[in-house]
mmCIF file of C-alpha atoms and ligand atoms in Angstrom:
data_model
loop_
_atom_site.group_PDB
_atom_site.id
_atom_site.type_symbol
_atom_site.label_atom_id
_atom_site.label_comp_id
_atom_site.label_asym_id
_atom_site.label_seq_id
_atom_site.Cartn_x
_atom_site.Cartn_y
_atom_site.Cartn_z
ATOM 1 C CA MET A 785 -17.451 21.571 2.265
ATOM 2 C CA ARG A 786 -20.213 19.829 1.152
ATOM 3 C CA THR A 787 -24.248 20.202 1.442
ATOM 4 C CA PRO A 788 -25.800 18.816 3.683
ATOM 5 C CA ILE A 789 -28.800 17.363 1.621
ATOM 6 C CA ILE A 790 -32.700 15.910 3.449
ATOM 7 C CA ALA A 791 -34.560 14.239 0.428
ATOM 8 C CA GLY A 792 -37.970 13.084 1.226
ATOM 9 C CA ASN A 793 -38.615 9.843 -1.010
ATOM 10 C CA TRP A 794 -42.773 10.478 -1.269
ATOM 11 C CA LYS A 795 -42.988 6.880 -3.110
ATOM 12 C CA MET A 796 -47.485 6.729 -3.824
ATOM 13 C CA PHE A 797 -48.244 8.612 -1.760
ATOM 14 C CA LYS A 798 -50.171 12.074 -1.427
ATOM 15 C CA THR A 799 -52.895 13.668 -3.747
ATOM 16 C CA VAL A 800 -51.724 17.692 -4.329
ATOM 17 C CA PRO A 801 -54.853 18.273 -1.545
ATOM 18 C CA GLU A 802 -52.555 16.406 0.696
ATOM 19 C CA ALA A 803 -49.247 17.832 -0.761
ATOM 20 C CA THR A 804 -50.032 21.586 -0.342
ATOM 21 C CA ASP A 805 -50.763 20.648 3.115
ATOM 22 C CA PHE A 806 -47.557 19.286 4.131
ATOM 23 C CA ILE A 807 -46.149 22.319 2.834
ATOM 24 C CA GLN A 808 -47.884 24.578 3.926
ATOM 25 C CA SER A 809 -46.947 23.179 7.084
ATOM 26 C CA VAL A 810 -43.447 23.069 6.444
ATOM 27 C CA LYS A 811 -42.655 26.033 5.584
ATOM 28 C CA GLY A 812 -40.037 28.211 7.417
ATOM 29 C CA LYS A 813 -39.487 25.290 9.405
ATOM 30 C CA ALA A 814 -37.958 22.666 7.384
ATOM 31 C CA GLU A 815 -35.804 25.095 5.891
ATOM 32 C CA VAL A 816 -32.150 25.786 8.150
ATOM 33 C CA GLU A 817 -29.494 27.405 7.042
ATOM 34 C CA GLY A 818 -26.591 25.441 5.754
ATOM 35 C CA VAL A 819 -28.641 21.981 4.967
ATOM 36 C CA GLU A 820 -30.661 21.559 1.355
ATOM 37 C CA SER A 821 -34.550 20.347 1.794
ATOM 38 C CA VAL A 822 -36.083 18.855 -0.795
ATOM 39 C CA ILE A 823 -39.278 16.856 -1.374
ATOM 40 C CA CYS A 824 -39.153 14.534 -4.121
ATOM 41 C CA ALA A 825 -43.314 14.103 -5.103
ATOM 42 C CA PRO A 826 -45.557 11.542 -7.288
ATOM 43 C CA PHE A 827 -45.431 13.463 -10.731
ATOM 44 C CA THR A 828 -48.816 14.721 -9.737
ATOM 45 C CA ASN A 829 -48.034 17.119 -7.562
ATOM 46 C CA LEU A 830 -44.980 18.369 -9.130
ATOM 47 C CA PRO A 831 -46.572 21.581 -10.483
ATOM 48 C CA ALA A 832 -49.057 22.359 -7.519
ATOM 49 C CA LEU A 833 -45.225 21.736 -5.009
ATOM 50 C CA VAL A 834 -43.484 23.956 -7.890
ATOM 51 C CA GLU A 835 -46.076 27.067 -7.176
ATOM 52 C CA ALA A 836 -46.603 25.835 -2.582
ATOM 53 C CA VAL A 837 -42.591 26.354 -2.386
ATOM 54 C CA LYS A 838 -42.159 29.800 -3.660
ATOM 55 C CA GLY A 839 -40.202 31.563 -1.770
ATOM 56 C CA THR A 840 -39.091 29.083 0.845
ATOM 57 C CA SER A 841 -35.660 27.340 0.315
ATOM 58 C CA ILE A 842 -37.923 23.942 0.075
ATOM 59 C CA LYS A 843 -36.593 22.112 -3.399
ATOM 60 C CA ILE A 844 -39.035 19.644 -5.269
ATOM 61 C CA GLY A 845 -38.075 16.786 -7.366
ATOM 62 C CA ALA A 846 -39.405 13.997 -8.725
ATOM 63 C CA GLN A 847 -38.921 9.911 -7.828
ATOM 64 C CA ASN A 848 -38.827 8.551 -12.387
ATOM 65 C CA LEU A 849 -37.534 10.353 -15.373
ATOM 66 C CA HIS A 850 -37.569 8.595 -19.586
ATOM 67 C CA PHE A 851 -34.621 8.792 -21.186
ATOM 68 C CA ALA A 852 -35.767 10.702 -24.014
ATOM 69 C CA GLU A 853 -36.959 14.028 -24.470
ATOM 70 C CA ASP A 854 -39.944 12.569 -26.226
ATOM 71 C CA GLY A 855 -41.258 9.230 -28.486
ATOM 72 C CA ALA A 856 -44.053 7.916 -28.793
ATOM 73 C CA TYR A 857 -42.971 5.546 -24.609
ATOM 74 C CA THR A 858 -46.877 5.247 -23.507
ATOM 75 C CA GLY A 859 -47.545 6.642 -19.503
ATOM 76 C CA GLU A 860 -43.911 7.821 -19.160
ATOM 77 C CA ILE A 861 -42.342 11.038 -18.548
ATOM 78 C CA SER A 862 -39.541 12.938 -19.679
ATOM 79 C CA GLY A 863 -36.413 14.947 -18.337
ATOM 80 C CA ARG A 864 -37.786 18.450 -20.328
ATOM 81 C CA MET A 865 -41.429 18.142 -18.752
ATOM 82 C CA LEU A 866 -40.139 18.064 -15.210
ATOM 83 C CA LYS A 867 -37.738 20.539 -15.986
ATOM 84 C CA ASP A 868 -40.168 22.959 -17.944
ATOM 85 C CA LEU A 869 -42.803 21.906 -14.719
ATOM 86 C CA GLY A 870 -39.457 23.782 -12.464
ATOM 87 C CA VAL A 871 -38.238 21.160 -10.430
ATOM 88 C CA ASP A 872 -34.820 21.060 -9.632
ATOM 89 C CA TYR A 873 -34.188 16.616 -8.779
ATOM 90 C CA VAL A 874 -34.894 13.532 -9.936
ATOM 91 C CA ILE A 875 -33.810 10.137 -8.492
ATOM 92 C CA ILE A 876 -33.084 7.476 -10.394
ATOM 93 C CA GLY A 877 -32.345 3.939 -9.688
ATOM 94 C CA HIS A 878 -34.096 3.781 -7.621
ATOM 95 C CA SER A 879 -34.450 -0.413 -5.593
ATOM 96 C CA GLU A 880 -38.478 -0.540 -6.065
ATOM 97 C CA ARG A 881 -38.062 1.103 -9.742
ATOM 98 C CA ARG A 882 -35.557 -1.818 -10.061
ATOM 99 C CA GLN A 883 -37.138 -4.832 -8.537
ATOM 100 C CA TYR A 884 -40.658 -4.017 -9.930
ATOM 101 C CA PHE A 885 -40.364 -1.849 -13.251
ATOM 102 C CA ALA A 886 -37.238 -3.899 -14.948
ATOM 103 C CA GLU A 887 -35.278 -0.851 -14.725
ATOM 104 C CA THR A 888 -31.348 -1.553 -15.603
ATOM 105 C CA ASP A 889 -27.856 -0.699 -14.398
ATOM 106 C CA GLU A 890 -28.223 0.642 -17.944
ATOM 107 C CA THR A 891 -31.493 2.694 -18.191
ATOM 108 C CA VAL A 892 -30.531 4.396 -15.019
ATOM 109 C CA ASN A 893 -27.505 5.307 -17.164
ATOM 110 C CA LYS A 894 -29.287 6.840 -19.890
ATOM 111 C CA LYS A 895 -31.221 8.602 -17.288
ATOM 112 C CA VAL A 896 -29.145 10.067 -15.693
ATOM 113 C CA HIS A 897 -27.498 11.412 -19.091
ATOM 114 C CA ALA A 898 -30.997 12.523 -19.739
ATOM 115 C CA ALA A 899 -31.561 13.962 -16.645
ATOM 116 C CA PHE A 900 -27.570 16.623 -17.002
ATOM 117 C CA ARG A 901 -29.119 17.057 -20.393
ATOM 118 C CA ASN A 902 -32.728 18.145 -18.583
ATOM 119 C CA ASP A 903 -30.570 20.653 -16.189
ATOM 120 C CA LEU A 904 -32.087 17.696 -13.212
ATOM 121 C CA ILE A 905 -29.251 17.021 -11.151
ATOM 122 C CA PRO A 906 -29.982 13.732 -10.867
ATOM 123 C CA ILE A 907 -30.321 11.064 -6.844
ATOM 124 C CA VAL A 908 -28.380 8.679 -8.018
ATOM 125 C CA CYS A 909 -29.715 4.981 -5.473
ATOM 126 C CA VAL A 910 -26.683 2.084 -5.391
ATOM 127 C CA GLY A 911 -27.602 -0.234 -2.637
ATOM 128 C CA GLU A 912 -27.295 -4.313 -1.893
ATOM 129 C CA LYS A 913 -30.083 -7.192 -1.271
ATOM 130 C CA LEU A 914 -29.941 -9.354 1.778
ATOM 131 C CA GLU A 915 -28.694 -12.137 0.490
ATOM 132 C CA GLU A 916 -25.709 -9.846 -1.287
ATOM 133 C CA ARG A 917 -24.522 -8.502 2.105
ATOM 134 C CA GLU A 918 -25.285 -11.812 3.742
ATOM 135 C CA ALA A 919 -23.116 -13.013 0.940
ATOM 136 C CA GLY A 920 -19.856 -10.258 1.467
ATOM 137 C CA GLN A 921 -20.775 -9.197 -1.466
ATOM 138 C CA THR A 922 -22.083 -5.346 -0.361
ATOM 139 C CA LYS A 923 -18.598 -3.729 -1.758
ATOM 140 C CA GLU A 924 -18.961 -5.194 -5.333
ATOM 141 C CA VAL A 925 -22.700 -4.838 -5.860
ATOM 142 C CA CYS A 926 -21.488 -0.890 -4.973
ATOM 143 C CA LYS A 927 -19.119 -0.506 -7.632
ATOM 144 C CA VAL A 928 -20.989 -2.504 -11.078
ATOM 145 C CA GLN A 929 -23.958 -0.046 -9.664
ATOM 146 C CA THR A 930 -21.684 3.213 -9.317
ATOM 147 C CA GLU A 931 -19.321 3.046 -12.307
ATOM 148 C CA ALA A 932 -22.070 1.944 -14.857
ATOM 149 C CA ALA A 933 -23.839 5.253 -13.320
ATOM 150 C CA PHE A 934 -21.664 7.622 -13.266
ATOM 151 C CA ALA A 935 -19.903 5.463 -17.664
ATOM 152 C CA GLY A 936 -19.581 8.985 -20.540
ATOM 153 C CA LEU A 937 -20.591 12.344 -16.642
ATOM 154 C CA ALA A 938 -18.407 14.930 -17.641
ATOM 155 C CA LYS A 939 -16.396 15.977 -14.217
ATOM 156 C CA ASP A 940 -17.870 18.856 -13.920
ATOM 157 C CA GLN A 941 -21.877 16.440 -14.236
ATOM 158 C CA ALA A 942 -20.600 14.016 -12.351
ATOM 159 C CA ALA A 943 -19.295 16.950 -8.982
ATOM 160 C CA GLN A 944 -23.807 17.721 -9.228
ATOM 161 C CA VAL A 945 -24.512 14.174 -8.883
ATOM 162 C CA VAL A 946 -26.092 13.465 -4.973
ATOM 163 C CA VAL A 947 -25.911 9.082 -5.173
ATOM 164 C CA ALA A 948 -28.014 7.582 -2.145
ATOM 165 C CA TYR A 949 -26.803 4.455 -0.771
ATOM 166 C CA GLU A 950 -29.978 2.290 0.147
ATOM 167 C CA PRO A 951 -28.571 -0.653 0.902
ATOM 168 C CA ILE A 952 -31.921 -2.573 -0.225
ATOM 169 C CA TRP A 953 -32.959 -4.525 3.329
ATOM 170 C CA ALA A 954 -33.264 -1.296 5.568
ATOM 171 C CA ILE A 955 -35.723 0.602 3.080
ATOM 172 C CA GLY A 956 -38.561 0.655 4.550
ATOM 173 C CA THR A 957 -38.555 -2.395 7.426
ATOM 174 C CA GLY A 958 -36.971 -0.400 10.412
ATOM 175 C CA LYS A 959 -33.551 -2.147 9.857
ATOM 176 C CA SER A 960 -31.302 0.175 9.299
ATOM 177 C CA SER A 961 -27.798 -0.464 8.526
ATOM 178 C CA THR A 962 -25.087 1.107 11.853
ATOM 179 C CA ALA A 963 -23.758 4.256 11.479
ATOM 180 C CA GLN A 964 -20.997 2.804 10.923
ATOM 181 C CA ASP A 965 -21.182 0.489 8.525
ATOM 182 C CA ALA A 966 -22.959 2.910 6.159
ATOM 183 C CA ASN A 967 -20.506 5.225 6.575
ATOM 184 C CA GLU A 968 -18.223 2.167 5.201
ATOM 185 C CA VAL A 969 -19.652 1.134 2.537
ATOM 186 C CA ILE A 970 -20.437 5.761 1.966
ATOM 187 C CA ALA A 971 -16.525 5.913 1.686
ATOM 188 C CA TYR A 972 -16.189 2.750 -0.126
ATOM 189 C CA ILE A 973 -18.543 4.405 -2.974
ATOM 190 C CA ARG A 974 -16.479 7.767 -3.113
ATOM 191 C CA THR A 975 -13.016 6.010 -3.310
ATOM 192 C CA LEU A 976 -14.713 4.554 -6.452
ATOM 193 C CA ILE A 977 -15.486 8.422 -7.933
ATOM 194 C CA THR A 978 -11.553 8.728 -7.588
ATOM 195 C CA GLU A 979 -10.742 6.591 -8.846
ATOM 196 C CA LEU A 980 -13.329 7.111 -11.960
ATOM 197 C CA TYR A 981 -12.519 11.064 -12.150
ATOM 198 C CA ASP A 982 -10.226 13.082 -9.554
ATOM 199 C CA GLU A 983 -10.144 13.072 -5.344
ATOM 200 C CA SER A 984 -11.319 16.765 -5.786
ATOM 201 C CA THR A 985 -14.530 15.996 -8.475
ATOM 202 C CA ALA A 986 -15.336 12.881 -5.774
ATOM 203 C CA ASN A 987 -14.937 15.169 -2.629
ATOM 204 C CA ALA A 988 -17.510 17.556 -4.307
ATOM 205 C CA VAL A 989 -19.924 14.284 -5.378
ATOM 206 C CA ARG A 990 -22.755 14.256 -2.429
ATOM 207 C CA ILE A 991 -23.525 10.955 -0.664
ATOM 208 C CA GLN A 992 -26.564 10.325 1.320
ATOM 209 C CA TYR A 993 -27.929 6.647 3.321
ATOM 210 C CA GLY A 994 -31.235 5.891 3.038
ATOM 211 C CA GLY A 995 -33.480 2.895 4.290
ATOM 212 C CA SER A 996 -35.080 3.961 7.560
ATOM 213 C CA VAL A 997 -34.246 6.795 8.490
ATOM 214 C CA LYS A 998 -36.201 8.370 11.306
ATOM 215 C CA PRO A 999 -34.894 11.845 13.019
ATOM 216 C CA GLU A 1000 -34.433 9.556 16.038
ATOM 217 C CA ASN A 1001 -31.262 8.741 14.081
ATOM 218 C CA VAL A 1002 -30.307 11.075 10.823
ATOM 219 C CA THR A 1003 -29.001 13.220 13.690
ATOM 220 C CA GLU A 1004 -26.208 9.184 13.990
ATOM 221 C CA TYR A 1005 -25.985 9.502 9.837
ATOM 222 C CA MET A 1006 -25.101 12.695 9.690
ATOM 223 C CA GLY A 1007 -22.152 12.741 12.005
ATOM 224 C CA GLN A 1008 -19.926 9.802 10.183
ATOM 225 C CA SER A 1009 -17.388 11.895 8.002
ATOM 226 C CA ASP A 1010 -18.730 10.389 4.929
ATOM 227 C CA ILE A 1011 -22.099 11.023 4.751
ATOM 228 C CA ASP A 1012 -24.319 13.562 3.427
ATOM 229 C CA GLY A 1013 -27.360 13.718 3.774
ATOM 230 C CA ALA A 1014 -29.923 10.778 3.899
ATOM 231 C CA LEU A 1015 -32.602 9.838 2.061
ATOM 232 C CA VAL A 1016 -35.552 9.067 3.555
ATOM 233 C CA GLY A 1017 -38.869 7.094 2.760
ATOM 234 C CA GLY A 1018 -41.279 7.356 5.608
ATOM 235 C CA ALA A 1019 -40.864 9.202 7.359
ATOM 236 C CA SER A 1020 -40.572 11.948 5.285
ATOM 237 C CA LEU A 1021 -45.336 11.874 5.033
ATOM 238 C CA GLN A 1022 -45.743 13.699 8.200
ATOM 239 C CA PRO A 1023 -44.652 17.424 8.477
ATOM 240 C CA ASP A 1024 -43.757 17.084 12.310
ATOM 241 C CA SER A 1025 -41.376 14.536 11.383
ATOM 242 C CA TYR A 1026 -39.980 16.509 8.094
ATOM 243 C CA ILE A 1027 -38.867 18.928 10.014
ATOM 244 C CA ALA A 1028 -36.657 16.685 12.473
ATOM 245 C CA LEU A 1029 -35.613 15.833 10.128
ATOM 246 C CA VAL A 1030 -33.833 18.677 8.507
ATOM 247 C CA GLU A 1031 -33.488 20.064 11.777
ATOM 248 C CA GLY A 1032 -31.120 16.853 12.727
ATOM 249 C CA ALA A 1033 -29.091 17.275 10.130
HETATM 250 C C1 PEP B 316 -36.287 5.571 0.360
HETATM 251 O O1 PEP B 316 -37.816 5.393 0.435
HETATM 252 O O2 PEP B 316 -35.225 5.771 -0.247
HETATM 253 C C2 PEP B 316 -36.058 4.928 1.711
HETATM 254 C C3 PEP B 316 -34.675 4.858 2.665
HETATM 255 O O3 PEP B 316 -37.699 4.363 2.654
HETATM 256 P P1 PEP B 316 -37.541 4.618 4.112
HETATM 257 O O4 PEP B 316 -36.358 5.739 4.411
HETATM 258 O O5 PEP B 316 -39.173 4.030 4.206
HETATM 259 O O6 PEP B 316 -36.651 3.259 4.509
#
């Protein structure tokens, strides 16, 4: 059985006091037995958040990392630094990073390896653009991105990866994929992992849907056979909404 995972992607929102106030508001509420709850916050919030969630079941994630451990990479943060802070998860290859910061399938793969070297669980984002969907290329795009992300991972590492299927046209737009469509793509991603490894590895991998998930639709996604959770941007920023997402899972 896969443990459902709700992860909030705060993007570039919240100062330290705003972040810690959020945790005070969701403590004991966004904590539901059998559901993993992860907040992926800006780097500046991470030390305070790691401290704020002590004694709760809420986990903290970053939204990016560099693939090197140290080096002359001005402005970057490594997996080693994140682990040192007590972070558990890291989002890799979010479409905003692919689009605005020139991340490629190759850098995504290097970052996935860097995450494992530092005992961080990667949440790897894959998904198609609107024009790719309209051209019937959704599965092909997801295949290329998924195979690249998993390249060179051992079976025990692969089993720990969290994949977030995020159709780009559904992120922050209010236009969500139907639960059935999302489930079909997610089931396809699982078959890809079966082909790369085996069925037991594929059955261990948690695959989230992301794209305009909110309290009103989360239950529908979670009711699908292959959807194991959600990566949520906008609706993860308000405590009440985040609590409802975790409860809805
Ligand atoms: C995201 O940032 O990964 C995301 C899915 O955003 P939203 O929930 O706002 O569409």
